[in-house]
PDB file of C-alpha atoms in Angstrom:
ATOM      1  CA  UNK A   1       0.000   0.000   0.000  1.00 74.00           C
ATOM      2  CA  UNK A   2       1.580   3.126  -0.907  1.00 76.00           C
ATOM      3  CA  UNK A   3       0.331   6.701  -0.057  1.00 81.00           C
ATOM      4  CA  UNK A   4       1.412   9.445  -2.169  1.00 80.00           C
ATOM      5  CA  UNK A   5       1.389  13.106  -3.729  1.00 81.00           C
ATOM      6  CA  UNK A   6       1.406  13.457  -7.550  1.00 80.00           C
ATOM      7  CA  UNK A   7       0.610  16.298  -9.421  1.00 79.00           C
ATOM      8  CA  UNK A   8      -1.048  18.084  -6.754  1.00 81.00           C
ATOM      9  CA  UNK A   9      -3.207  15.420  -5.799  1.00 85.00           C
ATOM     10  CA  UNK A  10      -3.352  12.461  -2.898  1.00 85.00           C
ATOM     11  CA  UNK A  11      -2.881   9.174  -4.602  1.00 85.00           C
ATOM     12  CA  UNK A  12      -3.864   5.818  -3.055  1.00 82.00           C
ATOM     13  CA  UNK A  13      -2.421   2.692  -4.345  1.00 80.00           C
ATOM     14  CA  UNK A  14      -3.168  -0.953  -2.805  1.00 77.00           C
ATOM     15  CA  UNK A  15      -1.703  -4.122  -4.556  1.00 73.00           C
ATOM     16  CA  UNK A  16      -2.217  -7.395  -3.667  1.00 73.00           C
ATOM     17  CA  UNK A  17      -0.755 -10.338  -5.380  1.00 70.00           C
ATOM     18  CA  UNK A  18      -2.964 -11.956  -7.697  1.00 74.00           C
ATOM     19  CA  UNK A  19      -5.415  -9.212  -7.475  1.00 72.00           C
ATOM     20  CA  UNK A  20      -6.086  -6.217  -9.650  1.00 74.00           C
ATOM     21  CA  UNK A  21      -4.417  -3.054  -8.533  1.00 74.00           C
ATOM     22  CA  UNK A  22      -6.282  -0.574  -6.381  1.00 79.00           C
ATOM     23  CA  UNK A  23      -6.276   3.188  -6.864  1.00 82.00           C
ATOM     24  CA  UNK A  24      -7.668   6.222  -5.116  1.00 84.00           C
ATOM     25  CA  UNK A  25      -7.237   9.623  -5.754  1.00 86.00           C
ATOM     26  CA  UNK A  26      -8.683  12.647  -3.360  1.00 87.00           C
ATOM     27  CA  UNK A  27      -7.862  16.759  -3.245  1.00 84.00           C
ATOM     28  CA  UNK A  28      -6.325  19.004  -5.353  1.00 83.00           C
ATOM     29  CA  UNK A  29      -4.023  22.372  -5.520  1.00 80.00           C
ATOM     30  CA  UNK A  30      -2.350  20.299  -2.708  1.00 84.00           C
ATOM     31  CA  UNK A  31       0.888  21.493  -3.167  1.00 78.00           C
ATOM     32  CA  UNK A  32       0.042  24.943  -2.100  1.00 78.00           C
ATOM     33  CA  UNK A  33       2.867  25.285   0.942  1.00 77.00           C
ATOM     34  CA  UNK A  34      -0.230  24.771   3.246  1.00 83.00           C
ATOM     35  CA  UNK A  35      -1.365  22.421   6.009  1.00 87.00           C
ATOM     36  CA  UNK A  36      -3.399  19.553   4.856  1.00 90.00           C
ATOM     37  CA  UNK A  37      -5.142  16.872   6.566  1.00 89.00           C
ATOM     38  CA  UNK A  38      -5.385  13.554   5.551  1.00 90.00           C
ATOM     39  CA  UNK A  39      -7.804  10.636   6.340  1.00 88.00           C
ATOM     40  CA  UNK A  40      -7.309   6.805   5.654  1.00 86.00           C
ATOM     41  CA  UNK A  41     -10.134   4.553   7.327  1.00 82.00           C
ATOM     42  CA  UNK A  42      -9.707   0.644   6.219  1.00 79.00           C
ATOM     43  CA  UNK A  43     -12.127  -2.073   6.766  1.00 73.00           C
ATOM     44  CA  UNK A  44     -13.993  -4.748   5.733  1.00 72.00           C
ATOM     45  CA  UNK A  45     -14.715  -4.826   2.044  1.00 72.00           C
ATOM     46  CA  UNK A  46     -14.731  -0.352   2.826  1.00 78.00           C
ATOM     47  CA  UNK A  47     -11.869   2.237   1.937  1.00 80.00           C
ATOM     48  CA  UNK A  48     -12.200   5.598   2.374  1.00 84.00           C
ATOM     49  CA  UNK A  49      -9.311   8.567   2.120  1.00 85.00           C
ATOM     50  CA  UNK A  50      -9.993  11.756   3.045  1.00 87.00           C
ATOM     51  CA  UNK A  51      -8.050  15.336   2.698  1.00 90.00           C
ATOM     52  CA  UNK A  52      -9.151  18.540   4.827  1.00 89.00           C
ATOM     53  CA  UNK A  53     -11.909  16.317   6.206  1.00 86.00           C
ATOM     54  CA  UNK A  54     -13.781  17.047   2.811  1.00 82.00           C
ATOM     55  CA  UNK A  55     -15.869  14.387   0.228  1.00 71.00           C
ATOM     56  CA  UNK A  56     -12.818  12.233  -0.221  1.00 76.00           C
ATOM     57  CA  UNK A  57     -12.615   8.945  -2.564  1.00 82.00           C
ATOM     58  CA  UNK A  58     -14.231   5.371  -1.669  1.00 78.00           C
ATOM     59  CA  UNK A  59     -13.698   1.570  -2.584  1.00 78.00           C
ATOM     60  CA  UNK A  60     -15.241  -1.331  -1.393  1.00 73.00           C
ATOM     61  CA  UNK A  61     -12.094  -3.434  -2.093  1.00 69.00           C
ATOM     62  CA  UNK A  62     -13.319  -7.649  -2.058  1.00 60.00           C
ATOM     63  CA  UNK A  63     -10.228  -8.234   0.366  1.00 64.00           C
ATOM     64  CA  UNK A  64      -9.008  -6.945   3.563  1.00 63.00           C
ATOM     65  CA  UNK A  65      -6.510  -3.504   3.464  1.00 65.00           C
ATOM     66  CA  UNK A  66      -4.361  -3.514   6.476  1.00 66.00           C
ATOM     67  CA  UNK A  67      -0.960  -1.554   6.591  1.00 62.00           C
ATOM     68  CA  UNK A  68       1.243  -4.563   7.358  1.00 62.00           C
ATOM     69  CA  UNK A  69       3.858  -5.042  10.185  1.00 64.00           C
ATOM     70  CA  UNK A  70       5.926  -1.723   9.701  1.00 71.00           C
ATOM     71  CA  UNK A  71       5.031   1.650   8.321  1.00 76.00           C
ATOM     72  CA  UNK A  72       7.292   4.013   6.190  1.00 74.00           C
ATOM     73  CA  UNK A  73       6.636   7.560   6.425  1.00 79.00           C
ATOM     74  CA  UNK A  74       8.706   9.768   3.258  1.00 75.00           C
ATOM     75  CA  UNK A  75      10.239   6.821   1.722  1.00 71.00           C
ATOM     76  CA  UNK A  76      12.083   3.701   1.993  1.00 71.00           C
ATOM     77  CA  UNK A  77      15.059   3.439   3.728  1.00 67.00           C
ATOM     78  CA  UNK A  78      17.775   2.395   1.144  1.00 65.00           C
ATOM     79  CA  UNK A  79      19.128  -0.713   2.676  1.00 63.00           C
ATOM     80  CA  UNK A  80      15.405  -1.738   2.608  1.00 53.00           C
ATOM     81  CA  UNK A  81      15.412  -4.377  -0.507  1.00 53.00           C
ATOM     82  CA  UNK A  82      12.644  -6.847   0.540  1.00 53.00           C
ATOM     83  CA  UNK A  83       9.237  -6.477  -0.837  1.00 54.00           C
ATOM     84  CA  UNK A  84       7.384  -4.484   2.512  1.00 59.00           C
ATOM     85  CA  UNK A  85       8.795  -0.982   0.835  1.00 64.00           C
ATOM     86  CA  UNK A  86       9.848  -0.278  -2.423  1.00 63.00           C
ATOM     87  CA  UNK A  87      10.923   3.033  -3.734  1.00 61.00           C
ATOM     88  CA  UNK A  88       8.006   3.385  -6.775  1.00 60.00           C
ATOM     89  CA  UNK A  89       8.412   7.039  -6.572  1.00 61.00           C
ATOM     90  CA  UNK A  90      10.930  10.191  -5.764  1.00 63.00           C
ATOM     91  CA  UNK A  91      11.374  10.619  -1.503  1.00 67.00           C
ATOM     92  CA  UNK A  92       9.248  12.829   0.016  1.00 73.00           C
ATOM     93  CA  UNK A  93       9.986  16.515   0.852  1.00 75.00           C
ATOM     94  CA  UNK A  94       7.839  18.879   2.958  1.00 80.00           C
ATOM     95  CA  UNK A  95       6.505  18.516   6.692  1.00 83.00           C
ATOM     96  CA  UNK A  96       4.105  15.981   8.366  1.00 85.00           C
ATOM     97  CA  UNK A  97       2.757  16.434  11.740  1.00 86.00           C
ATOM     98  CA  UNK A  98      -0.118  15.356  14.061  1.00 87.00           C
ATOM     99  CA  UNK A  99       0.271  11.465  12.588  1.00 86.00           C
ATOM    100  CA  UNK A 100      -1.772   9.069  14.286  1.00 87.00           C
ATOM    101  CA  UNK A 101      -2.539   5.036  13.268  1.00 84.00           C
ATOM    102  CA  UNK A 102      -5.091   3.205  14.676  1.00 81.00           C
ATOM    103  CA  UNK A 103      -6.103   6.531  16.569  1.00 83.00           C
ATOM    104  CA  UNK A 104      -2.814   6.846  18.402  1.00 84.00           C
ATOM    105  CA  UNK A 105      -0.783   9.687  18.102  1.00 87.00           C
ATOM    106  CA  UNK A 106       2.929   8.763  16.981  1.00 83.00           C
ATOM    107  CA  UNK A 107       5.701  10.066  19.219  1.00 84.00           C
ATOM    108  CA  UNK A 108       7.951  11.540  17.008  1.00 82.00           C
ATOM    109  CA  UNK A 109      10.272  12.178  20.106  1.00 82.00           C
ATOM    110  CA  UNK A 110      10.833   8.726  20.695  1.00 83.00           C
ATOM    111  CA  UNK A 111      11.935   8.584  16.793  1.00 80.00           C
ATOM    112  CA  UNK A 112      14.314  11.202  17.147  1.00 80.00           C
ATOM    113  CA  UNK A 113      15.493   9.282  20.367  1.00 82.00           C
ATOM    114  CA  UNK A 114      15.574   6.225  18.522  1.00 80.00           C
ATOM    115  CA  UNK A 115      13.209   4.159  21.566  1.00 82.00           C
ATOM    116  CA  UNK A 116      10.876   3.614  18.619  1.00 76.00           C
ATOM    117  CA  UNK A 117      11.522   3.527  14.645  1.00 73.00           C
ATOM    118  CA  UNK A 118      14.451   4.634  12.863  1.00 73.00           C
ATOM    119  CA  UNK A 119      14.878   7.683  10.627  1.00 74.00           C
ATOM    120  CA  UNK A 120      17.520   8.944   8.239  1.00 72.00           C
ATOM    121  CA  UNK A 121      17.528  13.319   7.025  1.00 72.00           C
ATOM    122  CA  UNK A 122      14.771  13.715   9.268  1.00 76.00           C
ATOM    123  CA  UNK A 123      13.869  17.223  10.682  1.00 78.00           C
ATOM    124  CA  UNK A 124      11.872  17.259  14.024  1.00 78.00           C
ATOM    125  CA  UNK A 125       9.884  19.902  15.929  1.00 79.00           C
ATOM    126  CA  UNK A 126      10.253  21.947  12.848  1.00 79.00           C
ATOM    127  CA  UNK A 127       9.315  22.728   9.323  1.00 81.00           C
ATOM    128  CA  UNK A 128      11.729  23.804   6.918  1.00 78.00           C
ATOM    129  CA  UNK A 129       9.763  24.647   4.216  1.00 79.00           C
ATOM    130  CA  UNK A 130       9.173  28.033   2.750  1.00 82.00           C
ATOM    131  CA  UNK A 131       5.903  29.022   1.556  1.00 83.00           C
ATOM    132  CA  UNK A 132       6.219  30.633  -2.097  1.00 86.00           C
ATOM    133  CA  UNK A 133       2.111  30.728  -2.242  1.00 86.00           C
ATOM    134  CA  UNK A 134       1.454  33.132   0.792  1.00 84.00           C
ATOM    135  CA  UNK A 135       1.565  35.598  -1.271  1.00 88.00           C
ATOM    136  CA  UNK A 136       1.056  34.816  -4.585  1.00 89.00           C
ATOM    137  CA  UNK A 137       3.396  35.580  -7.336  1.00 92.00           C
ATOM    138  CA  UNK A 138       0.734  34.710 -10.001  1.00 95.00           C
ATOM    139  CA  UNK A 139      -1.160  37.667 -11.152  1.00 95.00           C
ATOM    140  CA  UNK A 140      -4.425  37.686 -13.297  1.00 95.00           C
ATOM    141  CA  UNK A 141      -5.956  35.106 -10.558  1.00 92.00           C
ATOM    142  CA  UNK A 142      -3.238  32.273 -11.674  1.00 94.00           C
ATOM    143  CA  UNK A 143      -2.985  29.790  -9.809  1.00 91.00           C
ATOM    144  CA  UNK A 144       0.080  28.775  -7.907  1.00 91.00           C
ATOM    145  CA  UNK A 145       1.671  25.826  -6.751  1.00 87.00           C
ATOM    146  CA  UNK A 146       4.944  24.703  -5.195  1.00 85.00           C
ATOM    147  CA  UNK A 147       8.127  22.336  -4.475  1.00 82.00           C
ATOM    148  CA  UNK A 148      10.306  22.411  -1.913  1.00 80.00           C
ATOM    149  CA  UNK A 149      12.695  25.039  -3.991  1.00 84.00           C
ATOM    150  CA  UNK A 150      10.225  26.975  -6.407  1.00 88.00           C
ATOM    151  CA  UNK A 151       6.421  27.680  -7.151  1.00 91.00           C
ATOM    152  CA  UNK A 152       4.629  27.754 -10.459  1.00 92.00           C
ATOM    153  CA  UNK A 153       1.617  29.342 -11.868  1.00 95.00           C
ATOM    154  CA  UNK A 154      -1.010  27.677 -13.853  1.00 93.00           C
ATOM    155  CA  UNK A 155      -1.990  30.351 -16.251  1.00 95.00           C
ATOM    156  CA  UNK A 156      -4.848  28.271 -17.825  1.00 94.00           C
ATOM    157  CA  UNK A 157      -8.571  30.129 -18.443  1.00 92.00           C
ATOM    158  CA  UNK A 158      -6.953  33.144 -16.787  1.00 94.00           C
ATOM    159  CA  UNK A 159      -6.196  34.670 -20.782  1.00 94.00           C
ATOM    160  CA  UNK A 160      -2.392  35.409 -19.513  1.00 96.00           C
ATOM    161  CA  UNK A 161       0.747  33.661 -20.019  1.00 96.00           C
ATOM    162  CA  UNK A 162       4.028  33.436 -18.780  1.00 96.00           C
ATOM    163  CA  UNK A 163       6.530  32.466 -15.704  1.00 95.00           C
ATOM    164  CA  UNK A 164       3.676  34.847 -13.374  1.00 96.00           C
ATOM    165  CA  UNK A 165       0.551  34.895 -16.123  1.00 96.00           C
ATOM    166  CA  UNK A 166       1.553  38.467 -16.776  1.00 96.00           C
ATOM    167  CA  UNK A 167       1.250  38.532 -20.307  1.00 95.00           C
ATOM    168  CA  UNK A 168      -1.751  39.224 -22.277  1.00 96.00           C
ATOM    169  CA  UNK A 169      -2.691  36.172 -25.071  1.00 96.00           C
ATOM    170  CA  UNK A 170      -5.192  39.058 -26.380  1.00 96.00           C
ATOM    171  CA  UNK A 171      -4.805  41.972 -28.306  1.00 95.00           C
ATOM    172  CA  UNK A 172      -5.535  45.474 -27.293  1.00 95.00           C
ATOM    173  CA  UNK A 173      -7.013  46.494 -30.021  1.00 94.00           C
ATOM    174  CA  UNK A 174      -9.175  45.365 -33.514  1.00 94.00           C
ATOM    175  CA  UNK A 175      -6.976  47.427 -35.413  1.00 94.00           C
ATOM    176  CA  UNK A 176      -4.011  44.890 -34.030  1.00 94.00           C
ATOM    177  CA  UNK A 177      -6.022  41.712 -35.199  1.00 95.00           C
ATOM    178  CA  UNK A 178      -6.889  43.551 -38.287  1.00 94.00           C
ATOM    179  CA  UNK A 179      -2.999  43.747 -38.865  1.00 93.00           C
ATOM    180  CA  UNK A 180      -2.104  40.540 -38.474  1.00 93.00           C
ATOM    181  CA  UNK A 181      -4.834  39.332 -40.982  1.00 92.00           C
ATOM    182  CA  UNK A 182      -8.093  38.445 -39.224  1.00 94.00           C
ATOM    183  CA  UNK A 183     -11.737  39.315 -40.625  1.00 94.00           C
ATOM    184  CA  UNK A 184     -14.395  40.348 -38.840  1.00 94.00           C
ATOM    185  CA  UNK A 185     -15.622  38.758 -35.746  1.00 94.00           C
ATOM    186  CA  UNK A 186     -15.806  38.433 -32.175  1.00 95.00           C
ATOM    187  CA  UNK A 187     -12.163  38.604 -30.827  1.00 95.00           C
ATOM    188  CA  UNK A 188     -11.039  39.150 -26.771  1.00 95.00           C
ATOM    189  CA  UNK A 189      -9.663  42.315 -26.265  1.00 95.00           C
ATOM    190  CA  UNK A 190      -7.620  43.451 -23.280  1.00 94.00           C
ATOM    191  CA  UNK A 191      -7.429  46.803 -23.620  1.00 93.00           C
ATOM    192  CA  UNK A 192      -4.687  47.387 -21.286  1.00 92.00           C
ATOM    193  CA  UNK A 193      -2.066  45.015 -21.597  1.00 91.00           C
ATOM    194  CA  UNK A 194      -1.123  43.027 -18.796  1.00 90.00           C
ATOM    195  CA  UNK A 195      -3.217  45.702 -16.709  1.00 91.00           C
ATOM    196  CA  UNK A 196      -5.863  44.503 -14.175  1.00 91.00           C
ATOM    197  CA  UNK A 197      -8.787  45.334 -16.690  1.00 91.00           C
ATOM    198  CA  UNK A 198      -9.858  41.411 -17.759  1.00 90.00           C
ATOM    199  CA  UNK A 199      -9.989  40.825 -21.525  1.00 93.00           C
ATOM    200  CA  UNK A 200     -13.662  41.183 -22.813  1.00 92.00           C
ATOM    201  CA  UNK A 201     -15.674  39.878 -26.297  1.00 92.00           C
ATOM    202  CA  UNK A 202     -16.152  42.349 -28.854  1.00 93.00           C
ATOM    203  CA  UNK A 203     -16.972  42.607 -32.170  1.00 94.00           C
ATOM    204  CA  UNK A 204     -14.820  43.862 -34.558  1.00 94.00           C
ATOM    205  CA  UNK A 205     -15.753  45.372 -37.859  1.00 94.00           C
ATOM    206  CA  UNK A 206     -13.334  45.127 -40.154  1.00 92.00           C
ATOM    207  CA  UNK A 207     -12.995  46.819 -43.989  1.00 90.00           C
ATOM    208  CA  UNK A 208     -10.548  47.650 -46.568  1.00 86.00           C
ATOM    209  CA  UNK A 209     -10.049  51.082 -45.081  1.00 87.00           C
ATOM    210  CA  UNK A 210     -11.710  51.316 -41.792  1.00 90.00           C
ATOM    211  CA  UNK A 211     -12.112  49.227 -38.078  1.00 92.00           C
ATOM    212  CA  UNK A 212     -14.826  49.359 -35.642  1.00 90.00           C
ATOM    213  CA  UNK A 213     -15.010  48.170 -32.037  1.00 91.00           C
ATOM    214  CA  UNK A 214     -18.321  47.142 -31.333  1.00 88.00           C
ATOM    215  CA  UNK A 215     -19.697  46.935 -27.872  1.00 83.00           C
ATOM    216  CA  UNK A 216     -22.559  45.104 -26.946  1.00 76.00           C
ATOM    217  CA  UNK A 217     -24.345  45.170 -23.244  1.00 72.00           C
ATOM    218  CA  UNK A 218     -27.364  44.689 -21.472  1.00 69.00           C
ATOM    219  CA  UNK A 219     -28.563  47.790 -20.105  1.00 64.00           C
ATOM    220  CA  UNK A 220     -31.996  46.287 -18.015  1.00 57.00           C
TER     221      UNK A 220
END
């Protein structure tokens, strides 16, 4: 059973020999510097996970998921080579905290004192990360996201593009899609540039000699 982050997202996975892999998927925008809470209930024939205590995923799985003998939290250790943990996927970096199983809370003191566990570029009582979200570098209502060293923006629907979604996609005029060959039509114009006026649907009239920006509104 393997619990991780990709793309964002909280991915289940639960394989069983001879039986047909079993997949989950719950949130999104996860990787957003903040907390996040997640849920994993097990029992018979049910399977639910859970993030920020919201609707999370289900499965009513035919055999029993249990977590096994030992639990790995950020990865397998790399003198691990027997089948309980294998490294399907890149470690883990960022912060846990508040961990409980079987609805005791883990001491992670007793990790770091080595009286329970083992642990290897561990950091405890503390979170290193840095939050490149809080605030925002994405303009135009971008979305951002974030690794351990950098953030991106998802520019998409926003009609922006670019490292920030600064720059326009639109034109800021009919006279500029007249220039670079269009015909008459509805076109997005952003008026300003990479300003904070959104891009709106016009009409533009276009002849041999002239260009008109029509405007159309509902004035009830």
């Amino acid at each position: 059973m393997w619990l991780y982050l990709s793309q964002a997202s909280l991915h289940l996975r639960v394989h069983k020999p001879d039986r047909a892999p079993l997949e989950l998927r719950a949130g999104s925008a996860l990787s957003d510097g903040q907390w996040h809470s997640v849920d994993l209930i097990s029992g018979q024939e049910h399977l639910t996970l859970t993030v920020d205590k919201d609707e999370g995923a289900q499965a009513s799985p035919s055999f029993l998921v249990t977590p096994g003998g030992r639990l790995f939290f950020g990865g397998c250790p790399t003198k691990e080579t027997n089948m309980e943990c294998r490294n399907l996927f890149r470690h883990f970096q960022g912060c846990m905290r508040l961990i409980t199983v079987n609805n005791q809370p883990v001491d992670l003191i007793k990790v770091q004192q080595r009286m329970m566990g083992d642990f290897t570029n561990l950091q405890i009582d503390m979170c290193g990360i840095i939050d490149r979200c809080s605030p925002s570098h994405c303009e135009h209502e971008g979305s951002c996201s974030q690794t351990w060293s950098t953030f991106h923006c998802n520019c998409s629907n926003t009609g922006y593009s670019g490292a920030t979604c600064h720059s326009s996609i639109y034109e800021q005029s009919c006279e500029a899609y007249k220039h670079k060959g269009n015909t008459s039509g509805f076109y997005y114009i952003d008026v300003d540039g990479s300003g904070p006026i959104k891009p709106h649907r016009m009409f533009c009239n276009m002849t041999e000699d002239k260009t008109w920006t029509v405007i159309r509104h509902n004035n009830t």
